[in-house]
PDB file of C-alpha atoms in Angstrom:
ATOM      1  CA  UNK A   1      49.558  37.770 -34.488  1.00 74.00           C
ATOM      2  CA  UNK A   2      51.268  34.468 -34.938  1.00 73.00           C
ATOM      3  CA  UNK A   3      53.796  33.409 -37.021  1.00 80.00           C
ATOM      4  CA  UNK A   4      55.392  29.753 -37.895  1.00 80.00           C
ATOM      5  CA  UNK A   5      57.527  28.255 -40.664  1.00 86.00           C
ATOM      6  CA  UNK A   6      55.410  26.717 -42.924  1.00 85.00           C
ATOM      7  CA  UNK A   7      58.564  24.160 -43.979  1.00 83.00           C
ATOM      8  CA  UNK A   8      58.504  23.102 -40.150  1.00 82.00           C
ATOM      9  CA  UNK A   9      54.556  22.357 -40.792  1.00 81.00           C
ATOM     10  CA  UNK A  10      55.126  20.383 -43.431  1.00 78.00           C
ATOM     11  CA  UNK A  11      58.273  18.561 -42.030  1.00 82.00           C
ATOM     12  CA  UNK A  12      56.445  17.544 -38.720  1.00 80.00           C
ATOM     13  CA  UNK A  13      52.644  16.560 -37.245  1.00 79.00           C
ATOM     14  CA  UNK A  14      50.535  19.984 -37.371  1.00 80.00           C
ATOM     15  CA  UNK A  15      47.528  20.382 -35.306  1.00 84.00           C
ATOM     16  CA  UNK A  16      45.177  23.404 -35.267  1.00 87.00           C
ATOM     17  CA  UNK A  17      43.560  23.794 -32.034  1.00 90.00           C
ATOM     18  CA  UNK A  18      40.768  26.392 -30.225  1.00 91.00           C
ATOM     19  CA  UNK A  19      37.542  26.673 -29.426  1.00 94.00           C
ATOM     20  CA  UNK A  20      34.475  27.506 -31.399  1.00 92.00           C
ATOM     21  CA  UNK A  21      34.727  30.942 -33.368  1.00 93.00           C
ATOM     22  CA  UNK A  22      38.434  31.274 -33.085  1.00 92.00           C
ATOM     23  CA  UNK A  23      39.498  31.443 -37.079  1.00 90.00           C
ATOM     24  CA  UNK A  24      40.532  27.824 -36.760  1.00 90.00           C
ATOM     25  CA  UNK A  25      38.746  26.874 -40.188  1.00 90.00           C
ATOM     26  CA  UNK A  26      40.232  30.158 -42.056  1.00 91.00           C
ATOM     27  CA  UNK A  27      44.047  29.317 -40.415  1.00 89.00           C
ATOM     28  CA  UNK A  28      43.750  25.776 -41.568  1.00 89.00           C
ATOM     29  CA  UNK A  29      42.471  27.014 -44.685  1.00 91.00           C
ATOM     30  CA  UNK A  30      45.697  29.277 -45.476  1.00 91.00           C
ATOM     31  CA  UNK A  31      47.559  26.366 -44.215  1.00 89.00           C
ATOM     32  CA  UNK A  32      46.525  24.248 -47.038  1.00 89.00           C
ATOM     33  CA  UNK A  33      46.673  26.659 -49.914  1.00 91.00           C
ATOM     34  CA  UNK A  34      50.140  28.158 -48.777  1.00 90.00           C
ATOM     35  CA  UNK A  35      50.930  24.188 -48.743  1.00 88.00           C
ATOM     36  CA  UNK A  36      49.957  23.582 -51.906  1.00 88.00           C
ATOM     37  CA  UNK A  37      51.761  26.371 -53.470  1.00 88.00           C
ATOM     38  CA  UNK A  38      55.012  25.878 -52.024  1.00 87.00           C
ATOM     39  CA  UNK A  39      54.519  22.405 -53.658  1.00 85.00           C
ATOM     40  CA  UNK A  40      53.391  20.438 -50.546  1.00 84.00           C
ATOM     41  CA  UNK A  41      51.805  17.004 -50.800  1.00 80.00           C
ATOM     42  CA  UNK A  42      48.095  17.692 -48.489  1.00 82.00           C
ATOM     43  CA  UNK A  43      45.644  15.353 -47.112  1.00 81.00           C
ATOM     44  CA  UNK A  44      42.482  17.084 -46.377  1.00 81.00           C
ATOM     45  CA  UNK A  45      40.068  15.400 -43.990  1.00 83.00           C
ATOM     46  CA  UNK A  46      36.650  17.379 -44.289  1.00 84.00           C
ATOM     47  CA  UNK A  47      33.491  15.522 -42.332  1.00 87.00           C
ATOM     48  CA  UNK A  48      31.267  18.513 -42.664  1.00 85.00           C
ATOM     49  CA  UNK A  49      31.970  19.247 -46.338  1.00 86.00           C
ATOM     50  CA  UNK A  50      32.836  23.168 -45.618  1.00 86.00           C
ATOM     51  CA  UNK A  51      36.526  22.621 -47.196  1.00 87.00           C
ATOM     52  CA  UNK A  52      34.832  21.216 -49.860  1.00 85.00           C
ATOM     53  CA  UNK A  53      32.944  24.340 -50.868  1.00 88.00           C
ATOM     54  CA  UNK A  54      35.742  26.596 -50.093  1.00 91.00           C
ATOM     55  CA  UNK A  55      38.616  24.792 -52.020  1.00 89.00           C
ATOM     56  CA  UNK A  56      36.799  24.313 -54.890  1.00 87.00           C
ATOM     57  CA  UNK A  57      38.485  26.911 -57.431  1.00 89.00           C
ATOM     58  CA  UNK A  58      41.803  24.468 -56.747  1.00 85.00           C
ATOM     59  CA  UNK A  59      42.441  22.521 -59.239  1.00 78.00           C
ATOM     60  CA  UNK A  60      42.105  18.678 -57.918  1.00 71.00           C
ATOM     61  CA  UNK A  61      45.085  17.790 -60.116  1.00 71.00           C
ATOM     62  CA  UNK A  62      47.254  19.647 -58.206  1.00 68.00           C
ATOM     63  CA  UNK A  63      45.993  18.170 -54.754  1.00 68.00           C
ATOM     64  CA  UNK A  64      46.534  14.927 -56.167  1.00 67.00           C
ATOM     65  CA  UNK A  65      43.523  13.361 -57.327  1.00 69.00           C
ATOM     66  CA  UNK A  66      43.724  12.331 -60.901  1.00 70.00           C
ATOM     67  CA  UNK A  67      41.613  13.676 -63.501  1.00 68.00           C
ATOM     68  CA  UNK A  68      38.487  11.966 -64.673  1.00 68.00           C
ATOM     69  CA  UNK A  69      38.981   9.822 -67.815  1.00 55.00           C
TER      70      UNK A  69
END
């Protein structure tokens, strides 16, 4: 089990770290939405397109990114 402030997270430089099959993706994943729901400004990085998929129900709006005209 671990447990952090999210506020701290969001305050300071966050890095998850481990090795292959660890639940990096899925902590990083719960870091973003818990982010964005506590009202959080987040910058998403994604080079192999999996956040893509699986943040696609957010709205982009509220991660930022204007909606089309």
């Amino acid at each position: 089990e671990v447990r952090l402030s999210l506020g701290n997270l969001v305050e300071y430089h966050c890095a998850v770290l481990g090795v292959t099959g660890t639940g990096k993706t899925e902590v990083a994943l719960d870091l973003v939405r818990a982010a964005l729901d506590n009202g959080a400004k987040v910058v998403c990085v994604d080079l192999t397109g999996e956040y893509e998929k699986r943040l696609e129900d957010i709205d982009s709006e509220k991660m930022g990114v204007p909606a089309e005209n």
